[in-house]
Short mmCIF file of C-alpha atoms in Angstrom, two decimals:
data_model
loop_
_atom_site.label_atom_id
_atom_site.label_comp_id
_atom_site.label_asym_id
_atom_site.label_seq_id
_atom_site.Cartn_x
_atom_site.Cartn_y
_atom_site.Cartn_z
CA MET A 140 75.06 -29.81 65.89
CA GLY A 141 74.34 -30.80 62.29
CA PHE A 142 76.67 -31.10 59.35
CA SER A 143 76.42 -29.07 56.18
CA THR A 144 76.10 -30.71 52.78
CA GLY A 145 79.62 -29.55 51.94
CA THR A 146 81.03 -31.22 55.05
CA LEU A 147 79.31 -34.52 54.28
CA LYS A 148 80.59 -34.47 50.70
CA ALA A 149 84.14 -33.85 51.94
CA VAL A 150 83.89 -36.76 54.39
CA VAL A 151 82.69 -39.12 51.64
CA VAL A 152 85.47 -38.02 49.28
CA HIS A 153 88.19 -38.59 51.88
CA VAL A 154 86.81 -41.94 53.07
CA VAL A 155 86.56 -43.33 49.54
CA GLY A 156 89.92 -41.88 48.55
CA ILE A 157 91.78 -43.25 51.55
CA TRP A 158 90.12 -46.64 51.06
CA ALA A 159 91.31 -46.81 47.43
CA LEU A 160 94.83 -45.61 48.23
CA SER A 161 95.24 -48.05 51.10
CA TYR A 162 94.41 -51.07 48.93
CA LEU A 163 96.71 -49.89 46.15
CA TYR A 164 99.51 -49.33 48.63
CA LYS A 165 99.22 -52.88 49.95
CA ASN A 166 99.35 -54.35 46.46
CA PHE A 167 102.16 -52.13 45.18
CA CYS A 168 104.24 -53.61 47.97
CA SER A 169 103.67 -57.11 46.54
CA GLU A 170 103.94 -57.87 42.83
CA GLY A 171 103.56 -54.35 41.47
CA LEU A 172 101.19 -52.26 39.44
CA LEU A 173 99.99 -54.87 36.93
CA HIS A 174 98.43 -57.21 39.47
CA ALA A 175 97.04 -54.25 41.42
CA VAL A 176 95.20 -52.97 38.37
CA LEU A 177 94.09 -56.34 37.03
CA GLY A 178 93.18 -57.69 40.44
CA THR A 179 94.62 -61.11 39.53
CA GLY A 180 96.95 -63.59 41.18
CA HIS A 181 98.66 -63.53 44.54
CA SER A 182 101.73 -61.75 45.75
CA ALA A 183 105.03 -63.56 46.10
CA ASP A 184 104.61 -63.90 49.85
CA GLY A 185 101.08 -65.24 49.57
CA ARG A 186 99.22 -62.00 50.24
CA LYS A 187 96.06 -61.34 48.29
CA THR A 188 95.70 -58.63 45.70
CA ILE A 189 92.84 -56.16 45.40
CA GLY A 190 90.74 -58.60 43.44
CA ASP A 191 91.00 -61.13 46.26
CA MET A 192 90.34 -58.64 49.04
CA VAL A 193 87.21 -56.92 47.69
CA PRO A 194 84.01 -58.79 48.56
CA LYS A 195 82.11 -60.21 45.64
CA GLY A 196 78.99 -58.58 44.37
CA ILE A 197 79.79 -54.93 45.17
CA LEU A 198 77.35 -52.87 43.08
CA GLY A 199 76.51 -56.09 41.24
CA LEU A 200 80.04 -56.50 39.83
CA GLU A 201 82.20 -59.56 40.23
CA VAL A 202 85.68 -59.27 41.66
CA GLY A 203 88.44 -59.10 39.09
CA PHE A 204 89.56 -56.82 36.33
CA LEU A 205 86.75 -54.23 36.60
CA SER A 206 86.98 -53.79 40.37
CA GLY A 207 90.75 -53.36 40.17
CA VAL A 208 90.40 -50.69 37.49
CA VAL A 209 87.74 -48.86 39.52
CA GLN A 210 89.93 -48.84 42.61
CA PHE A 211 92.94 -47.70 40.63
CA ALA A 212 90.92 -44.89 39.00
CA LEU A 213 89.55 -43.74 42.36
CA ALA A 214 93.05 -43.70 43.82
CA VAL A 215 94.39 -41.64 40.91
CA LEU A 216 91.52 -39.17 41.16
CA TYR A 217 91.95 -38.81 44.90
CA ALA A 218 95.71 -38.30 44.55
CA ALA A 219 95.05 -35.62 41.92
CA TYR A 220 92.54 -34.00 44.27
CA LEU A 221 95.12 -33.91 47.07
CA LEU A 222 97.77 -32.43 44.77
CA LEU A 223 95.34 -29.78 43.54
CA THR A 224 94.41 -28.91 47.12
CA MET A 225 98.09 -28.58 48.06
CA TYR A 226 98.67 -26.40 45.00
CA ARG A 227 95.85 -24.09 46.04
CA TRP A 228 97.14 -23.90 49.61
CA ILE A 229 100.59 -22.91 48.43
CA PHE A 230 99.92 -20.74 45.38
CA VAL A 231 96.26 -19.68 44.95
CA PRO A 232 95.01 -16.55 46.81
CA SER A 233 91.98 -17.08 49.02
CA ASP A 234 88.61 -15.47 48.30
CA THR A 235 86.15 -15.57 51.19
CA VAL A 236 82.73 -13.95 51.70
CA HIS A 237 81.47 -13.72 55.29
CA HIS A 238 77.69 -13.87 55.78
CA TYR A 239 76.41 -12.31 58.98
CA ASN A 240 72.94 -13.81 58.67
CA THR A 241 74.08 -17.45 58.76
CA ARG A 242 75.64 -17.38 62.25
CA ASP A 243 74.12 -17.70 65.70
CA THR A 244 74.55 -14.14 66.95
CA GLY A 245 72.18 -14.30 69.89
CA HIS A 246 68.94 -13.19 68.22
CA HIS A 247 65.94 -15.28 69.22
CA VAL A 248 64.81 -17.39 66.29
CA ALA A 249 61.09 -18.15 66.43
CA PRO A 250 59.78 -21.54 65.26
CA GLY A 251 59.61 -21.78 61.49
CA LYS A 252 62.27 -19.13 60.91
CA ASP A 253 66.01 -19.30 60.33
CA MET A 254 69.03 -17.07 60.98
CA LYS A 255 68.42 -15.07 57.80
CA ASP A 256 64.88 -14.29 58.94
CA ALA A 257 66.14 -13.20 62.36
CA SER A 258 68.85 -11.04 60.81
CA ARG A 259 66.40 -9.39 58.41
CA TYR A 260 63.96 -8.69 61.23
CA ILE A 261 66.52 -7.09 63.52
CA GLN A 262 67.49 -4.69 60.71
CA GLN A 263 63.86 -3.66 60.28
CA VAL A 264 63.13 -2.96 63.92
CA ARG A 265 66.43 -1.34 64.93
CA LYS A 266 65.89 1.96 66.66
CA PHE A 267 67.59 4.97 65.08
CA GLU A 268 67.90 8.54 66.20
CA GLU A 269 69.24 11.23 63.89
CA ILE A 270 71.89 9.69 61.64
CA PRO A 271 74.86 11.42 59.96
CA PRO A 272 74.93 11.61 56.16
CA PRO A 273 75.50 8.10 54.81
CA TYR A 274 77.98 9.09 52.09
CA PRO A 275 80.93 11.14 53.42
CA ASN A 276 83.23 12.85 50.92
CA GLY A 277 86.20 10.75 49.86
CA TRP A 278 87.59 7.99 47.65
CA TYR A 279 85.58 4.77 47.29
CA GLU A 280 86.43 1.46 45.68
CA VAL A 281 84.34 0.68 42.61
CA MET A 282 85.84 -2.68 41.59
CA ARG A 283 89.10 -4.52 41.11
CA SER A 284 91.21 -3.44 38.14
CA CYS A 285 91.31 -7.03 36.88
CA ASP A 286 87.50 -7.03 36.62
CA LEU A 287 87.55 -4.34 33.90
CA PRO A 288 89.50 -5.37 30.78
CA VAL A 289 90.20 -3.00 27.89
CA LYS A 290 87.05 -2.01 25.93
CA ALA A 291 84.76 -3.38 28.67
CA ALA A 292 81.90 -1.43 30.29
CA ARG A 293 80.16 -2.19 33.57
CA ALA A 294 77.14 -0.78 35.39
CA VAL A 295 77.76 -0.07 39.08
CA SER A 296 75.41 1.25 41.77
CA LEU A 297 76.80 2.66 44.99
CA LEU A 298 76.81 5.89 47.04
CA GLY A 299 73.22 6.49 45.94
CA GLU A 300 74.45 6.92 42.35
CA ASN A 301 74.43 4.83 39.18
CA PHE A 302 77.70 4.74 37.28
CA ALA A 303 78.90 3.44 33.96
CA VAL A 304 82.51 2.34 34.34
CA TYR A 305 84.60 1.52 31.28
CA ARG A 306 88.19 1.12 30.17
CA GLY A 307 89.15 2.87 26.96
CA GLU A 308 91.36 1.45 24.25
CA ASP A 309 94.35 3.30 25.78
CA GLY A 310 93.78 1.45 29.09
CA ARG A 311 92.48 4.44 31.03
CA VAL A 312 89.37 4.08 33.19
CA SER A 313 86.44 6.48 32.92
CA ILE A 314 83.48 6.71 35.29
CA VAL A 315 80.40 8.57 34.07
CA ASP A 316 76.74 8.87 34.96
CA ALA A 317 75.05 5.68 33.86
CA TYR A 318 72.07 7.11 31.97
CA CYS A 319 72.15 8.55 28.49
CA PRO A 320 70.53 12.04 28.43
CA HIS A 321 68.67 11.06 25.25
CA LEU A 322 66.17 8.41 26.38
CA GLY A 323 67.79 7.10 29.54
CA ALA A 324 69.53 3.90 28.42
CA ASN A 325 72.14 2.61 30.86
CA LEU A 326 75.53 3.09 29.19
CA GLY A 327 77.09 0.41 31.38
CA VAL A 328 74.65 -2.27 30.17
CA GLY A 329 75.48 -3.08 26.55
CA GLY A 330 77.36 0.17 25.94
CA HIS A 331 80.21 -0.03 23.42
CA VAL A 332 83.68 1.40 24.00
CA ARG A 333 84.91 3.29 20.94
CA GLY A 334 88.41 4.63 21.44
CA ASN A 335 88.08 6.39 24.80
CA CYS A 336 84.38 7.12 24.35
CA ILE A 337 81.30 5.20 25.51
CA GLU A 338 78.56 4.61 22.95
CA CYS A 339 74.92 4.26 23.97
CA PRO A 340 73.49 0.83 23.05
CA PHE A 341 70.09 2.37 22.24
CA HIS A 342 70.70 5.00 19.54
CA GLY A 343 74.49 5.15 19.23
CA TRP A 344 75.11 8.49 20.91
CA ARG A 345 78.81 8.65 21.77
CA PHE A 346 80.26 10.47 24.82
CA ASP A 347 83.85 11.45 25.57
CA GLY A 348 85.23 9.90 28.77
CA GLU A 349 87.21 12.98 29.81
CA THR A 350 84.75 15.81 29.19
CA GLY A 351 81.43 13.95 29.11
CA GLN A 352 80.49 15.82 25.93
CA CYS A 353 78.54 14.01 23.22
CA VAL A 354 80.86 13.83 20.19
CA SER A 355 78.72 11.85 17.77
CA ILE A 356 75.06 11.19 16.96
CA PRO A 357 74.84 8.81 13.98
CA TYR A 358 71.72 10.36 12.44
CA THR A 359 72.49 14.11 12.76
CA ASP A 360 75.35 16.55 12.34
CA LYS A 361 73.99 19.02 14.88
CA ILE A 362 74.93 17.95 18.38
CA PRO A 363 73.32 20.02 21.18
CA LYS A 364 75.83 21.57 23.56
CA SER A 365 73.71 20.31 26.43
CA ALA A 366 74.24 16.73 25.28
CA ARG A 367 76.70 15.68 27.94
CA ILE A 368 77.02 13.38 30.93
CA LYS A 369 78.77 13.88 34.23
CA VAL A 370 82.31 12.53 34.50
CA TRP A 371 83.39 11.44 37.97
CA PRO A 372 87.04 11.78 39.08
CA SER A 373 88.64 8.36 39.26
CA THR A 374 91.99 6.68 39.77
CA GLU A 375 93.59 3.25 39.97
CA CYS A 376 95.58 2.35 43.07
CA HIS A 377 96.32 -0.91 44.92
CA SER A 378 95.04 -2.75 41.80
CA LEU A 379 91.61 -1.23 42.50
CA ILE A 380 89.48 1.36 40.73
CA PHE A 381 88.35 4.27 42.92
CA VAL A 382 85.81 7.03 42.36
CA TRP A 383 85.94 10.40 44.11
CA TYR A 384 82.64 11.36 45.72
CA ASP A 385 82.10 14.92 46.95
CA ALA A 386 78.74 16.45 47.78
CA GLU A 387 80.01 19.91 46.81
CA GLY A 388 81.35 18.79 43.44
CA ARG A 389 84.95 19.62 44.36
CA ASP A 390 87.97 17.98 42.77
CA PRO A 391 89.78 15.38 44.89
CA LEU A 392 91.03 16.92 48.13
CA PHE A 393 93.78 14.34 48.68
CA PRO A 394 95.57 11.75 46.53
CA LEU A 395 95.94 8.00 46.92
CA GLU A 396 99.43 6.55 46.99
CA GLU A 397 100.68 3.08 46.11
CA ILE A 398 102.35 0.80 48.69
CA GLU A 399 106.08 0.75 48.00
CA GLU A 400 106.58 -2.87 49.07
CA VAL A 401 103.90 -3.95 46.60
CA LYS A 402 105.34 -1.84 43.77
CA ARG A 403 108.82 -3.31 44.30
CA GLY A 404 107.47 -6.86 44.40
CA ARG A 405 108.45 -7.53 48.01
CA TRP A 406 104.80 -8.10 48.96
CA ARG A 407 102.45 -10.17 46.80
CA PHE A 408 98.69 -10.45 46.67
CA ARG A 409 97.42 -13.36 48.79
CA GLY A 410 93.65 -13.09 48.74
CA ARG A 411 90.67 -11.11 49.91
CA SER A 412 87.95 -11.36 52.52
CA VAL A 413 84.54 -9.70 51.99
CA HIS A 414 82.03 -8.72 54.66
CA TYR A 415 78.53 -7.35 54.02
CA ILE A 416 77.49 -5.18 56.93
CA SER A 417 74.31 -3.35 57.89
CA THR A 418 75.50 -0.26 59.75
CA HIS A 419 76.53 3.36 59.25
CA ILE A 420 79.93 3.89 57.66
CA GLU A 421 81.16 6.01 60.58
CA ASP A 422 80.67 3.07 62.96
CA ILE A 423 83.34 1.11 61.11
CA SER A 424 85.84 3.96 60.93
CA GLU A 425 85.23 4.84 64.58
CA ASN A 426 86.09 1.27 65.52
CA GLY A 427 89.68 1.99 64.51
CA GLY A 428 89.97 4.62 67.22
CA ASP A 429 88.20 2.59 69.88
CA MET A 430 91.08 1.09 71.85
CA LEU A 431 88.87 0.16 74.79
CA HIS A 432 86.77 -2.41 72.92
CA LEU A 433 89.75 -4.54 71.88
CA SER A 434 90.15 -6.58 75.05
CA CYS A 435 86.39 -6.98 75.46
CA VAL A 436 85.56 -8.09 71.90
CA HIS A 437 88.88 -9.42 70.60
CA GLY A 438 90.54 -10.92 73.66
CA ALA A 439 89.42 -14.53 73.15
CA ASN A 440 91.57 -16.47 70.70
CA VAL A 441 90.36 -16.53 67.10
CA ALA A 442 89.96 -20.31 67.14
CA THR A 443 86.76 -19.82 69.18
CA GLY A 444 85.12 -18.10 66.19
CA ALA A 445 82.54 -15.32 66.39
CA SER A 446 79.22 -16.99 67.16
CA ARG A 447 77.40 -16.48 70.44
CA GLY A 448 79.44 -17.60 73.44
CA TYR A 449 82.81 -17.48 71.68
CA ASP A 450 84.36 -15.72 74.69
CA GLU A 451 83.08 -18.22 77.27
CA GLY A 452 84.54 -21.50 78.45
CA TRP A 453 88.04 -22.76 79.12
CA PHE A 454 89.09 -22.89 75.46
CA SER A 455 88.64 -19.13 75.01
CA ARG A 456 91.08 -18.59 77.88
CA LEU A 457 93.64 -21.12 76.70
CA LEU A 458 95.22 -18.53 74.43
CA VAL A 459 94.42 -14.87 75.03
CA HIS A 460 95.10 -11.83 72.84
CA ASN A 461 96.33 -8.77 74.77
CA TRP A 462 96.02 -5.40 73.04
CA LYS A 463 97.73 -2.07 73.68
CA GLY A 464 97.39 0.81 71.26
CA ASN A 465 96.70 4.42 70.42
CA TRP A 466 95.01 6.48 67.72
CA GLU A 467 95.68 10.06 66.69
CA PRO A 468 94.81 12.27 63.73
CA LYS A 469 97.48 13.65 61.43
CA THR A 470 97.77 17.33 60.69
CA ASP A 471 98.42 19.82 57.88
CA SER A 472 98.56 18.20 54.42
CA GLN A 473 97.77 14.79 55.96
CA SER A 474 94.77 15.92 58.00
CA HIS A 475 92.62 13.45 56.04
CA MET A 476 94.53 10.61 57.73
CA GLY A 477 94.30 8.99 61.15
CA CYS A 478 97.04 6.74 62.53
CA MET A 479 96.56 3.77 64.86
CA THR A 480 99.44 1.82 66.43
CA ILE A 481 98.90 -1.50 68.19
CA ASN A 482 101.13 -3.95 70.03
CA LEU A 483 99.44 -7.35 70.18
CA THR A 484 100.82 -10.01 72.54
CA HIS A 485 99.61 -13.52 73.27
CA ALA A 486 99.53 -15.56 76.45
CA ILE A 487 99.04 -19.32 76.67
CA LEU A 488 97.70 -20.33 80.09
CA GLY A 489 98.76 -16.91 81.33
CA VAL A 490 102.34 -17.16 80.04
CA ARG A 491 103.35 -14.68 77.33
CA VAL A 492 104.77 -16.18 74.12
CA PRO A 493 107.01 -13.53 72.45
CA LEU A 494 107.14 -15.58 69.24
CA LEU A 495 103.49 -14.66 68.63
CA ASP A 496 103.89 -10.88 69.11
CA VAL A 497 102.43 -8.67 66.38
CA SER A 498 103.05 -4.96 65.81
CA VAL A 499 100.52 -3.04 63.72
CA VAL A 500 100.54 0.44 62.17
CA THR A 501 97.26 1.45 60.53
CA HIS A 502 96.47 4.53 58.46
CA GLN A 503 92.87 5.57 57.88
CA ILE A 504 92.80 7.51 54.61
CA GLY A 505 89.56 9.42 54.38
CA PRO A 506 86.31 7.74 55.38
CA ALA A 507 86.58 4.52 53.38
CA LEU A 508 90.19 3.33 52.95
CA VAL A 509 92.52 1.71 55.50
CA ILE A 510 96.12 0.57 55.02
CA LEU A 511 97.04 -1.81 57.86
CA ARG A 512 100.69 -2.90 58.06
CA TYR A 513 101.75 -5.68 60.40
CA LYS A 514 105.00 -7.35 61.45
CA THR A 515 105.29 -10.82 62.97
CA ALA A 516 108.04 -13.36 63.61
CA PHE A 517 106.72 -15.24 60.56
CA GLY A 518 106.82 -12.34 58.11
CA THR A 519 105.38 -8.93 57.27
CA GLY A 520 102.47 -7.74 55.21
CA THR A 521 99.56 -5.38 54.80
CA TRP A 522 95.81 -5.39 54.44
CA VAL A 523 94.18 -2.86 52.15
CA GLN A 524 90.66 -2.42 53.50
CA THR A 525 87.93 -0.61 51.60
CA ILE A 526 84.41 0.30 52.69
CA VAL A 527 81.77 0.72 49.99
CA PRO A 528 78.27 2.02 50.81
CA GLU A 529 75.98 0.08 48.48
CA GLY A 530 73.08 1.70 50.33
CA PRO A 531 72.61 4.13 53.23
CA LEU A 532 73.09 1.43 55.87
CA TYR A 533 74.40 -1.42 53.74
CA LEU A 534 78.15 -1.63 53.32
CA ARG A 535 80.62 -3.92 51.60
CA MET A 536 83.93 -4.12 53.44
CA THR A 537 86.78 -5.87 51.64
CA SER A 538 90.23 -6.73 52.99
CA TYR A 539 92.95 -7.37 50.39
CA SER A 540 95.96 -9.24 51.75
CA TYR A 541 99.59 -8.73 50.72
CA THR A 542 102.50 -10.53 52.38
CA ASP A 543 106.19 -11.29 51.84
CA TRP A 544 106.67 -12.99 48.48
CA TRP A 545 108.29 -16.04 50.07
CA LEU A 546 105.50 -16.71 52.56
CA PRO A 547 103.35 -19.74 51.59
CA THR A 548 99.82 -18.77 50.63
CA PHE A 549 98.23 -21.02 53.25
CA VAL A 550 100.11 -19.11 55.99
CA ALA A 551 98.97 -15.77 54.55
CA SER A 552 95.45 -17.15 54.25
CA SER A 553 95.50 -18.12 57.92
CA PHE A 554 96.37 -14.50 58.80
CA LEU A 555 93.49 -13.30 56.63
CA GLU A 556 91.09 -15.85 58.11
CA GLY A 557 92.02 -14.79 61.64
CA MET A 558 91.42 -11.16 60.76
CA GLY A 559 88.10 -12.13 59.20
CA THR A 560 87.02 -13.85 62.41
CA GLN A 561 87.91 -10.77 64.46
CA LEU A 562 85.89 -8.63 62.04
CA ASP A 563 82.96 -11.03 62.36
CA ARG A 564 82.87 -10.23 66.07
CA ASP A 565 82.60 -6.52 65.28
CA VAL A 566 79.95 -7.19 62.63
CA ASN A 567 77.75 -8.93 65.19
CA ILE A 568 77.69 -5.68 67.15
CA TRP A 569 77.51 -3.24 64.24
CA ALA A 570 74.60 -5.06 62.62
CA SER A 571 72.33 -4.66 65.64
CA LYS A 572 73.50 -1.39 67.24
CA THR A 573 72.07 2.08 66.81
CA TYR A 574 74.02 5.28 66.24
CA HIS A 575 74.03 7.89 69.00
CA MET A 576 74.71 11.42 67.80
CA LYS A 577 75.37 12.40 71.42
CA PRO A 578 76.72 9.31 73.19
CA LEU A 579 77.38 9.17 76.92
CA PHE A 580 81.18 9.40 77.13
CA VAL A 581 83.48 9.09 80.14
CA LYS A 582 86.94 10.61 80.52
CA GLU A 583 88.67 7.50 79.17
CA ASP A 584 86.73 7.83 75.89
CA LYS A 585 88.69 10.92 74.84
CA ILE A 586 90.13 9.17 71.77
CA LEU A 587 86.62 8.46 70.52
CA VAL A 588 85.70 12.12 70.96
CA GLU A 589 88.78 13.08 68.97
CA HIS A 590 87.98 10.53 66.26
CA ARG A 591 84.45 11.88 65.80
CA ARG A 592 85.86 15.38 65.47
CA TRP A 593 88.35 14.13 62.85
CA PHE A 594 85.70 12.22 60.88
CA SER A 595 83.34 15.22 60.73
CA GLN A 596 85.59 16.86 58.11
CA PHE A 597 84.23 14.40 55.53
CA TYR A 598 80.71 15.80 55.84
CA SER A 599 79.81 19.05 54.11
CA GLU A 600 76.86 21.37 53.68
CA ASN A 601 75.25 19.46 50.83
CA SER A 602 75.96 15.94 52.08
CA LYS A 603 72.89 13.77 51.51
CA LYS A 604 70.81 13.23 54.62
CA PHE A 605 68.02 10.89 55.51
CA THR A 606 65.59 10.44 58.34
CA VAL A 607 63.80 7.41 59.73
CA ARG A 608 60.01 7.42 59.49
CA ARG A 609 57.83 5.82 62.12
CA ASP A 610 57.39 2.79 59.88
CA LYS A 611 61.17 2.37 60.03
CA ASP A 612 61.70 2.98 56.31
CA LEU A 613 64.71 5.10 55.35
CA THR A 614 63.76 8.25 53.44
CA TRP A 615 65.88 10.89 51.79
#
């Protein structure tokens, strides 16, 4: 097993840093800082200082003042590095991107190719039958609120659409079709925010963010009534910007609600974990109702990782995750929601450890938003998970972590990292599976049947469809 460049750099930093600190420590215990820095003299008890202990001729320099200064500087830098690392562990939220195509997932890698090549190939040759529409109706994350300051405009492509997203001078977000109806300039690339309007960077046509109507053309007083762009319903929730997508053009069918614990300040943001996944969006949602896969895929402890063979060997059985849960759809005004409850217990060498018990309540809100609340002996929190189709079978799944305000960030980050590892195990399966419109179910799969029935409400008559040609290209 080889070492990455990052690992080797870290080893060098720690070896040099510990070496410098150890010499300074020995000399501070003798005659103090002055002799340690200058590298001169001997300690009161006869011990040598740094200048005496370092061999002559290192890097062509003689022992003495310069070598002492170098060691002192290295020690200071290393101490600062350690303090900065501790600060990040305690206070700075984590931000992790998981790459499927860099892990050993079991695909045969031919000579001269790497994991990325194998991953790309398996996507090209995957067998598909008829596939559901790739963009169900619902709310989808566009970006984080912090990524769009006042008077900023961004170009965003997702859901098979191109959007211009901007924040007006009053702080409100508008999402409109990206292309100006005049000559097709992208309003999100170089467009100027004027008040609550977006101005085309090409000829200065200005469009209102609420109606989409063109309100100004700098070189004419006659503005055609047809000069307008589509405005997409949007909202801000969970410190994220969402767009409403509906194939029938309907207004939002259900609202998004803030998390009370976050609003009151009880839970604070602790980081995010991003996965890029090649699969159909329904596969991910359906996973939430699949209770029977939990023991098979997620039984081995998270310390074994997600690469091939993670569930084999004695270490995977040292600590075992035991899952019990249920999923059911909600009704009436909450019919767009599904609820999953899970009791997770842990056994070390077959003996249950109640201190490690976790209770989870998860709400699926439409096709692309999940609010997962958990309670442990070490604190409580939630993950806000969003699924964004950047292409028909290419998804970005992001988990935003919130925990008790008093919980150290490194503890919250460990929760998020563990969840990321469990998701990696699912990704290995999603990225190489096909989608069966008519799967072979048994009686015990009744929850999956119910979940598919629930999810079907997010498809409608005009939902975009695609087929797979014989050359495996996706066509609309």
